[in-house]
Amino acid sequence: MAEILIRGADHVLTMNDAREELRGADILLRDGVIAAIGEGLETRGEVVEARGCVVTPGLVNTHHHLYQTLTRAVPGGQDALLFGWLKTLYPIWARFGPEEMFVSAQVGLAELALSGCSLSSDHLYLYPNGARLEDTIHAAAEVGLRFHPTRGAMSIGESDGGLPPDALVEAEAAILDDCIRVIDGFHDASEGAMCRVGVAPCSPFSVSRDLMREAALLARDKGVMLHTHLAENDEDIAYSEAQFGCRPGQYAEELGWTGEDVWHAHCVKLDGAEIDLFARSRTGVAHCPCSNCRLGSGIAPVRAMRDAGVPVGLGVDGSASNDAGNLVLEARQAMLLQRVARGADAMSAREALEIATRGGADVLGRPDCGRITVGERADIAVWDVSGVESAGSWDPAALLLAGPVKVRDLFVEGRAVVREGQVVTVDLPKVVERQNALATRLMG
């Protein structure tokens, strides 16, 4: 693989163990890893000038539903709470198929890349009309992002007291069989893996207790991670207490859904005891601030989680509950919400950026990502701070206070995905045109 030298960055926010910040440093990328960091480095390969730029690790997205990029701003769901929003959108999603899954994943991942994201998980929990998890895996391979797809599922339909229509649920034996198929076919446990598969029943209100338990056993047998939604809003808490006789954290613990190999999305309504449980067990949380605001779910207790030692990353969540997939804006929103809840000193711009990089990588079990350190993966974001967004800033490295929301260059595994603000791996205008045509067909 050819070398790339990122030369003379004004600021490098390494997010390494010492949280070093470097001035005027060079970063040499070789064979998918960071080969050297210093000044005056040389290469026979490509040189990328980074004067006037801040360099960070690639951002990490720990929760998404990529298929939802086809259903942004649906009128019937624009002002609904979570359960009502789901009921509006389920019938639309039931008309999806493989093409919709592939194209929506391409659009969503390209949007993430433009916001500096190099590694994204995805939670795909419905498979209508022949759709399969690999529809999204192939899309990610074309865009060039590091990808952690999770094989989600729903097994309790309306006729059995669940929320989803019966047409979108699957038999639990078939769900487990397909989890085995996609893990065996696509999961890569090796160093620097570009694709790792997880197991992810959708939520406690759309699958059975048995499936939650069996999914945990299967994932641990296969050595993959576990993911689901938990404690998202007041309705979620009420459902758990009425159906299971306990709070969501206790339900998760009883079924084997805590530990370093588990991360839960949202956790807006975790109480003190649940936060302590997650801290002790090193259970991760994907914080999705924009979606939580959009659906009126509340402000997740991220400050309390971080102080207790809970691993926390950021997620943009689905593009039907966020309507955007910009991870740097998600980090800014996370910072602002903690300040609203706890005061202006509750979270700094640098801490929020740390959650968006190193924090997310750790939640996903990827200590080889999310930091700029020799020997770790060459996932690098270059931010041009010479423009109007940063004009007048006394601290250009405080990107989330005054900085660009679109990356100039993004390298994943040492390969360019974004250059000069443009995705270079796919023909994005054609992909967007195809996406809009599919959306028009769905609306019709």
Coordinates of C-alpha atoms in Angstrom, one line a residue:
M1 CA 0.0 0.0 0.0
A2 CA 1.3 3.5 -0.9
E3 CA 2.4 5.8 1.9
I4 CA 0.6 9.0 2.8
L5 CA 2.2 11.8 4.8
I6 CA -0.1 14.3 6.5
R7 CA 2.3 17.2 6.9
G8 CA 2.5 20.2 9.2
A9 CA -0.9 20.2 10.9
D10 CA -1.5 23.2 13.0
H11 CA -3.0 21.0 15.8
V12 CA -3.2 17.3 16.2
L13 CA -5.6 16.1 18.9
T14 CA -4.2 12.6 19.4
M15 CA -6.7 11.2 21.9
N16 CA -3.9 8.9 23.0
D17 CA -3.5 7.7 26.6
A18 CA -1.9 11.0 27.6
R19 CA -4.4 13.1 25.5
E20 CA -1.4 14.9 23.9
E21 CA -2.0 17.8 21.6
L22 CA 0.7 18.4 19.0
R23 CA 1.6 21.5 17.0
G24 CA 3.1 21.4 13.5
A25 CA 3.3 17.6 13.5
D26 CA 3.4 15.2 10.6
I27 CA 1.7 11.8 10.5
L28 CA 2.9 9.0 8.3
L29 CA 0.3 6.4 7.2
R30 CA 1.6 3.1 5.8
D31 CA -0.1 -0.3 5.2
G32 CA -3.3 0.7 7.0
V33 CA -1.6 1.9 10.3
I34 CA 0.0 5.0 11.7
A35 CA 3.7 4.4 11.0
A36 CA 5.2 7.6 12.6
I37 CA 4.3 10.9 14.3
G38 CA 6.7 13.7 14.5
E39 CA 8.3 16.7 12.7
G40 CA 10.2 16.6 9.4
L41 CA 9.0 13.2 8.4
E42 CA 9.6 12.1 4.8
T43 CA 7.9 9.9 2.3
R44 CA 8.1 8.7 -1.3
G45 CA 4.4 8.6 -1.3
E46 CA 1.7 11.2 -1.4
V47 CA 2.0 14.3 0.7
V48 CA -1.2 15.9 2.1
E49 CA -0.5 19.5 3.4
A50 CA -2.3 20.2 6.7
R51 CA -1.3 23.7 7.4
G52 CA -4.3 25.6 8.6
C53 CA -5.9 22.4 9.7
V54 CA -6.8 20.5 12.9
V55 CA -6.2 16.7 12.7
T56 CA -8.2 14.3 14.8
P57 CA -8.8 10.5 14.8
G58 CA -11.7 9.5 12.6
L59 CA -15.0 9.8 14.5
V60 CA -16.9 6.7 15.6
N61 CA -20.6 6.2 15.3
T62 CA -21.9 3.6 17.8
H63 CA -25.6 3.5 16.8
H64 CA -27.4 4.0 13.5
H65 CA -30.3 2.6 11.4
L66 CA -29.0 3.3 8.0
Y67 CA -32.1 2.1 6.2
Q68 CA -34.0 5.1 7.6
T69 CA -32.2 7.6 5.3
L70 CA -35.1 6.8 2.9
T71 CA -37.7 8.0 5.4
R72 CA -36.5 11.4 6.6
A73 CA -39.1 13.9 7.7
V74 CA -42.1 11.7 7.1
P75 CA -45.1 14.0 7.9
G76 CA -47.0 11.6 10.1
G77 CA -44.0 11.0 12.3
Q78 CA -42.5 14.5 12.5
D79 CA -44.1 15.4 15.9
A80 CA -44.7 11.9 17.4
L81 CA -43.2 10.3 20.5
L82 CA -41.3 7.1 20.1
F83 CA -44.1 4.5 20.0
G84 CA -46.4 6.6 17.8
W85 CA -43.5 7.4 15.5
L86 CA -42.7 3.7 15.1
K87 CA -46.4 2.9 14.3
T88 CA -46.3 5.6 11.5
L89 CA -43.1 4.2 9.9
Y90 CA -43.4 0.5 10.2
P91 CA -45.9 0.2 7.3
I92 CA -43.5 2.2 5.1
W93 CA -40.5 0.1 6.0
A94 CA -42.4 -3.1 5.3
R95 CA -42.3 -2.1 1.6
F96 CA -38.4 -2.0 1.5
G97 CA -36.3 -4.6 -0.2
P98 CA -32.6 -5.3 -0.9
E99 CA -32.2 -2.2 -3.2
E100 CA -33.6 0.1 -0.6
M101 CA -31.3 -1.3 2.1
F102 CA -28.2 -1.0 -0.1
V103 CA -28.8 2.5 -1.4
S104 CA -29.9 4.0 1.9
A105 CA -26.8 2.5 3.5
Q106 CA -24.6 4.1 0.9
V107 CA -26.2 7.5 1.4
G108 CA -26.1 7.3 5.2
L109 CA -22.4 6.2 5.3
A110 CA -21.4 8.9 2.8
E111 CA -23.1 11.4 5.0
L112 CA -21.2 10.1 8.0
A113 CA -17.9 10.2 6.1
L114 CA -18.4 13.9 5.2
S115 CA -18.8 14.6 9.0
G116 CA -15.4 12.9 9.7
C117 CA -16.7 9.5 10.7
S118 CA -14.4 6.5 9.8
L119 CA -16.1 3.7 11.8
S120 CA -19.8 3.2 12.1
S121 CA -22.0 0.5 13.6
D122 CA -25.5 -0.2 12.2
H123 CA -28.6 -1.8 13.7
L124 CA -30.7 -3.4 11.1
Y125 CA -33.6 -5.2 12.7
L126 CA -36.1 -5.7 9.8
Y127 CA -35.7 -7.8 6.7
P128 CA -38.7 -7.4 4.4
N129 CA -39.0 -8.7 0.8
G130 CA -35.7 -10.6 0.7
A131 CA -33.5 -7.9 2.3
R132 CA -30.4 -9.3 4.1
L133 CA -27.7 -7.8 6.3
E134 CA -25.1 -8.1 3.6
D135 CA -27.0 -5.5 1.6
T136 CA -25.5 -2.9 4.0
I137 CA -22.2 -4.7 4.3
H138 CA -21.6 -4.4 0.5
A139 CA -22.6 -0.7 0.6
A140 CA -20.1 0.0 3.3
A141 CA -17.3 -1.8 1.4
E142 CA -18.0 0.5 -1.6
V143 CA -18.0 3.7 0.5
G144 CA -14.9 2.5 2.3
L145 CA -15.9 3.0 6.0
R146 CA -15.0 0.6 8.7
F147 CA -18.3 -1.1 9.5
H148 CA -19.8 -2.9 12.5
P149 CA -23.2 -4.2 11.2
T150 CA -25.5 -5.9 13.7
R151 CA -28.0 -8.5 12.9
G152 CA -31.1 -7.1 14.6
A153 CA -34.5 -8.8 14.8
M154 CA -38.1 -8.4 15.9
S155 CA -40.2 -11.5 16.9
I156 CA -43.3 -10.1 18.7
G157 CA -45.8 -8.6 16.3
E158 CA -49.1 -6.8 16.9
S159 CA -51.1 -9.9 17.2
D160 CA -49.0 -11.0 20.2
G161 CA -49.1 -7.6 21.9
G162 CA -45.9 -6.1 20.3
L163 CA -45.5 -2.9 18.4
P164 CA -44.4 -4.0 14.9
P165 CA -46.8 -5.3 12.3
D166 CA -46.8 -9.1 12.0
A167 CA -45.3 -8.8 8.5
L168 CA -42.1 -7.4 9.9
V169 CA -41.4 -10.1 12.6
E170 CA -39.5 -13.3 12.2
A171 CA -39.6 -16.7 13.8
E172 CA -37.0 -16.8 16.5
A173 CA -35.3 -20.0 15.3
A174 CA -34.8 -18.4 11.9
I175 CA -33.4 -15.3 13.5
L176 CA -30.7 -17.3 15.4
D177 CA -29.9 -19.3 12.3
D178 CA -29.4 -16.2 10.3
C179 CA -27.2 -14.7 13.0
I180 CA -24.9 -17.7 12.7
R181 CA -24.9 -17.3 8.9
V182 CA -23.8 -13.7 8.8
I183 CA -21.3 -14.1 11.6
D184 CA -19.7 -17.0 9.8
G185 CA -19.8 -15.2 6.5
F186 CA -18.7 -11.7 7.3
H187 CA -17.3 -11.3 10.8
D188 CA -13.6 -10.5 10.9
A189 CA -12.0 -10.7 14.4
S190 CA -8.5 -9.9 13.1
E191 CA -6.5 -6.8 13.9
G192 CA -7.6 -3.9 11.7
A193 CA -10.8 -5.6 10.6
M194 CA -13.0 -3.6 8.3
C195 CA -16.2 -5.5 9.1
R196 CA -17.3 -7.0 12.4
V197 CA -20.8 -8.4 13.0
G198 CA -22.8 -8.2 16.2
V199 CA -26.1 -9.7 17.4
A200 CA -28.8 -7.2 18.2
P201 CA -32.5 -8.0 19.0
C202 CA -34.3 -4.8 18.4
S203 CA -35.6 -4.0 21.9
P204 CA -37.3 -5.6 25.0
F205 CA -40.7 -4.7 23.6
S206 CA -40.2 -6.3 20.2
V207 CA -38.6 -9.7 21.1
S208 CA -39.2 -12.3 23.7
R209 CA -37.3 -13.0 26.9
D210 CA -36.1 -16.3 25.4
L211 CA -34.7 -14.6 22.3
M212 CA -32.8 -12.1 24.4
R213 CA -31.3 -14.9 26.4
E214 CA -30.5 -17.1 23.5
A215 CA -29.0 -14.2 21.5
A216 CA -26.6 -13.5 24.4
L217 CA -25.5 -17.1 24.5
L218 CA -25.0 -17.3 20.8
A219 CA -23.0 -14.1 20.7
R220 CA -20.7 -15.2 23.4
D221 CA -20.2 -18.6 21.8
K222 CA -19.2 -16.8 18.5
G223 CA -17.1 -14.1 20.3
V224 CA -19.1 -11.2 18.9
M225 CA -20.7 -8.2 20.6
L226 CA -24.3 -7.6 21.7
H227 CA -26.4 -4.5 21.1
T228 CA -30.0 -3.4 21.7
H229 CA -32.1 -0.3 22.7
L230 CA -32.7 0.3 26.4
A231 CA -34.4 2.8 28.6
E232 CA -35.0 5.2 25.8
N233 CA -38.0 7.2 27.2
D234 CA -40.7 7.1 29.9
E235 CA -42.9 4.8 27.8
D236 CA -40.0 2.3 27.6
I237 CA -39.6 2.3 31.4
A238 CA -43.4 1.9 31.9
Y239 CA -43.5 -1.0 29.5
S240 CA -40.6 -2.8 31.3
E241 CA -42.2 -2.4 34.7
A242 CA -45.6 -3.5 33.5
Q243 CA -44.4 -6.5 31.4
F244 CA -41.3 -7.7 33.3
G245 CA -41.9 -6.3 36.8
C246 CA -38.5 -4.5 36.9
R247 CA -36.6 -1.7 35.4
P248 CA -34.7 -2.1 32.1
G249 CA -31.3 -2.4 33.7
Q250 CA -32.4 -5.2 35.9
Y251 CA -34.0 -6.9 33.0
A252 CA -30.8 -6.7 31.0
E253 CA -28.7 -8.1 33.8
E254 CA -31.0 -11.0 34.4
L255 CA -30.8 -12.0 30.7
G256 CA -27.0 -11.7 30.4
W257 CA -27.1 -8.4 28.7
T258 CA -24.3 -6.6 30.7
G259 CA -20.6 -6.8 30.3
E260 CA -17.7 -5.4 28.1
D261 CA -19.2 -7.2 25.1
V262 CA -22.5 -5.3 25.3
W263 CA -23.6 -1.8 24.4
H264 CA -27.0 -0.3 24.7
A265 CA -28.5 2.6 22.7
H266 CA -30.0 5.7 24.4
C267 CA -30.2 4.8 28.1
V268 CA -31.9 8.2 28.6
K269 CA -33.8 7.0 31.7
L270 CA -31.1 5.0 33.6
D271 CA -31.3 5.6 37.3
G272 CA -28.4 5.7 39.7
A273 CA -28.5 2.0 40.4
E274 CA -28.4 1.1 36.7
I275 CA -25.6 3.5 36.1
D276 CA -23.6 1.8 38.9
L277 CA -24.4 -1.6 37.3
F278 CA -23.2 -0.5 33.9
A279 CA -20.0 1.0 35.5
R280 CA -19.2 -2.2 37.4
S281 CA -19.8 -4.5 34.4
R282 CA -18.2 -2.1 31.9
T283 CA -21.4 -2.2 29.8
G284 CA -21.3 0.5 27.0
V285 CA -23.8 3.2 26.1
A286 CA -24.5 4.7 22.7
H287 CA -25.6 8.3 23.4
C288 CA -27.8 9.7 20.7
P289 CA -28.5 13.3 21.7
C290 CA -30.2 14.7 18.5
S291 CA -32.6 11.8 18.3
N292 CA -33.4 12.1 22.0
C293 CA -34.3 15.7 21.4
R294 CA -36.2 15.0 18.2
L295 CA -38.4 12.4 19.9
G296 CA -38.7 14.3 23.1
S297 CA -37.1 11.4 25.1
G298 CA -35.1 13.5 27.4
I299 CA -31.4 14.2 28.3
A300 CA -29.3 11.1 29.0
P301 CA -27.3 11.3 32.2
V302 CA -24.0 11.3 30.4
R303 CA -22.1 13.3 33.0
A304 CA -23.1 10.9 35.7
M305 CA -22.3 7.9 33.5
R306 CA -18.8 9.2 32.6
D307 CA -18.1 10.1 36.3
A308 CA -19.1 6.6 37.3
G309 CA -16.9 4.9 34.7
V310 CA -19.5 3.8 32.2
P311 CA -18.1 3.6 28.6
V312 CA -19.9 6.1 26.5
G313 CA -19.8 6.7 22.7
L314 CA -22.0 8.7 20.4
G315 CA -24.6 7.6 17.8
V316 CA -26.5 9.6 15.3
D317 CA -29.4 7.0 15.5
G318 CA -31.7 6.5 12.5
S319 CA -32.1 9.2 9.9
A320 CA -35.9 9.0 10.5
S321 CA -35.5 10.1 14.2
N322 CA -32.6 12.5 13.7
D323 CA -33.2 13.4 10.0
A324 CA -29.4 13.9 9.8
G325 CA -26.3 11.8 10.1
N326 CA -23.6 14.4 11.0
L327 CA -21.5 13.0 13.8
V328 CA -19.5 16.2 14.6
L329 CA -22.9 18.0 15.1
E330 CA -23.9 15.1 17.3
A331 CA -20.8 15.7 19.5
R332 CA -21.6 19.4 19.8
Q333 CA -25.2 18.6 20.8
A334 CA -24.0 16.1 23.4
M335 CA -21.8 18.9 24.9
L336 CA -24.6 21.4 24.9
L337 CA -27.2 19.1 26.4
Q338 CA -25.0 18.3 29.4
R339 CA -24.4 22.0 29.9
V340 CA -28.2 22.6 29.8
A341 CA -28.7 19.8 32.4
R342 CA -25.7 20.4 34.6
G343 CA -24.1 23.8 34.0
A344 CA -21.7 25.4 31.5
D345 CA -18.8 23.5 33.1
A346 CA -20.4 20.1 32.8
M347 CA -18.7 19.1 29.5
S348 CA -15.9 20.7 27.5
A349 CA -15.5 20.7 23.8
R350 CA -12.5 18.4 24.1
E351 CA -14.3 15.9 26.3
A352 CA -17.2 15.7 23.8
L353 CA -14.8 15.1 21.0
E354 CA -13.1 12.4 23.0
I355 CA -16.5 10.7 23.4
A356 CA -16.9 10.9 19.6
T357 CA -13.5 9.3 18.9
R358 CA -11.8 7.2 21.5
G359 CA -15.0 6.7 23.6
G360 CA -16.9 5.3 20.7
A361 CA -14.0 3.0 19.6
D362 CA -13.8 1.6 23.1
V363 CA -17.5 1.0 23.3
L364 CA -17.3 -1.0 20.0
G365 CA -14.3 -3.0 21.3
R366 CA -11.9 -1.3 19.0
P367 CA -8.9 0.1 21.0
D368 CA -7.0 0.1 17.7
C369 CA -9.2 3.0 16.5
G370 CA -10.2 6.4 17.8
R371 CA -6.7 7.6 18.7
I372 CA -3.7 8.8 16.8
T373 CA -0.9 6.5 18.1
V374 CA 1.9 4.8 16.3
G375 CA 0.8 1.2 15.4
E376 CA -2.9 1.9 15.5
R377 CA -5.2 2.1 12.5
A378 CA -4.8 4.9 10.0
D379 CA -8.2 6.4 10.4
I380 CA -7.6 10.2 10.3
A381 CA -9.9 13.2 9.9
V382 CA -8.4 16.6 8.6
W383 CA -10.5 19.7 9.4
D384 CA -9.8 23.0 7.6
V385 CA -10.0 25.7 10.3
S386 CA -9.0 28.5 7.9
G387 CA -12.6 29.2 6.9
V388 CA -15.4 31.4 8.1
E389 CA -16.6 28.9 10.8
S390 CA -13.4 29.3 12.8
A391 CA -12.6 32.9 11.9
G392 CA -11.8 34.8 15.1
S393 CA -11.4 31.6 17.2
W394 CA -8.7 31.8 19.8
D395 CA -8.6 28.0 20.1
P396 CA -9.0 26.4 16.7
A397 CA -8.7 23.0 18.4
A398 CA -12.0 23.6 20.2
L399 CA -13.7 22.4 17.0
L400 CA -17.1 21.9 18.6
L401 CA -17.3 25.5 19.7
A402 CA -16.2 27.2 16.5
G403 CA -15.2 24.9 13.7
P404 CA -16.3 23.2 10.4
V405 CA -19.0 20.6 10.4
K406 CA -17.7 19.0 7.2
V407 CA -14.3 17.3 7.0
R408 CA -11.8 18.3 4.4
D409 CA -10.1 14.9 4.2
L410 CA -10.9 11.5 5.7
F411 CA -8.6 8.5 5.6
V412 CA -9.8 5.0 6.6
E413 CA -7.2 2.2 6.9
G414 CA -4.9 4.7 5.2
R415 CA -7.1 5.1 2.1
A416 CA -8.8 8.3 1.1
V417 CA -12.6 8.3 1.4
V418 CA -13.1 12.1 1.4
R419 CA -10.7 14.6 -0.3
E420 CA -11.3 18.3 -0.4
G421 CA -14.7 17.9 1.1
Q422 CA -15.9 15.4 -1.5
V423 CA -16.5 11.6 -1.2
V424 CA -14.1 10.0 -3.7
T425 CA -15.0 6.3 -3.4
V426 CA -18.5 6.4 -4.9
D427 CA -20.3 8.7 -7.4
L428 CA -22.4 10.4 -4.7
P429 CA -24.6 12.5 -6.9
K430 CA -25.8 9.4 -8.7
V431 CA -26.3 7.6 -5.4
V432 CA -28.4 10.5 -4.1
E433 CA -30.4 10.5 -7.4
R434 CA -31.1 6.8 -7.0
Q435 CA -32.1 7.4 -3.3
N436 CA -34.5 10.1 -4.2
A437 CA -36.1 8.0 -6.9
L438 CA -36.7 5.2 -4.3
A439 CA -38.1 7.7 -1.8
T440 CA -40.5 9.0 -4.5
R441 CA -41.7 5.5 -5.3
L442 CA -42.3 4.8 -1.6
M443 CA -44.2 8.1 -1.2
G444 CA -46.3 7.2 -4.2

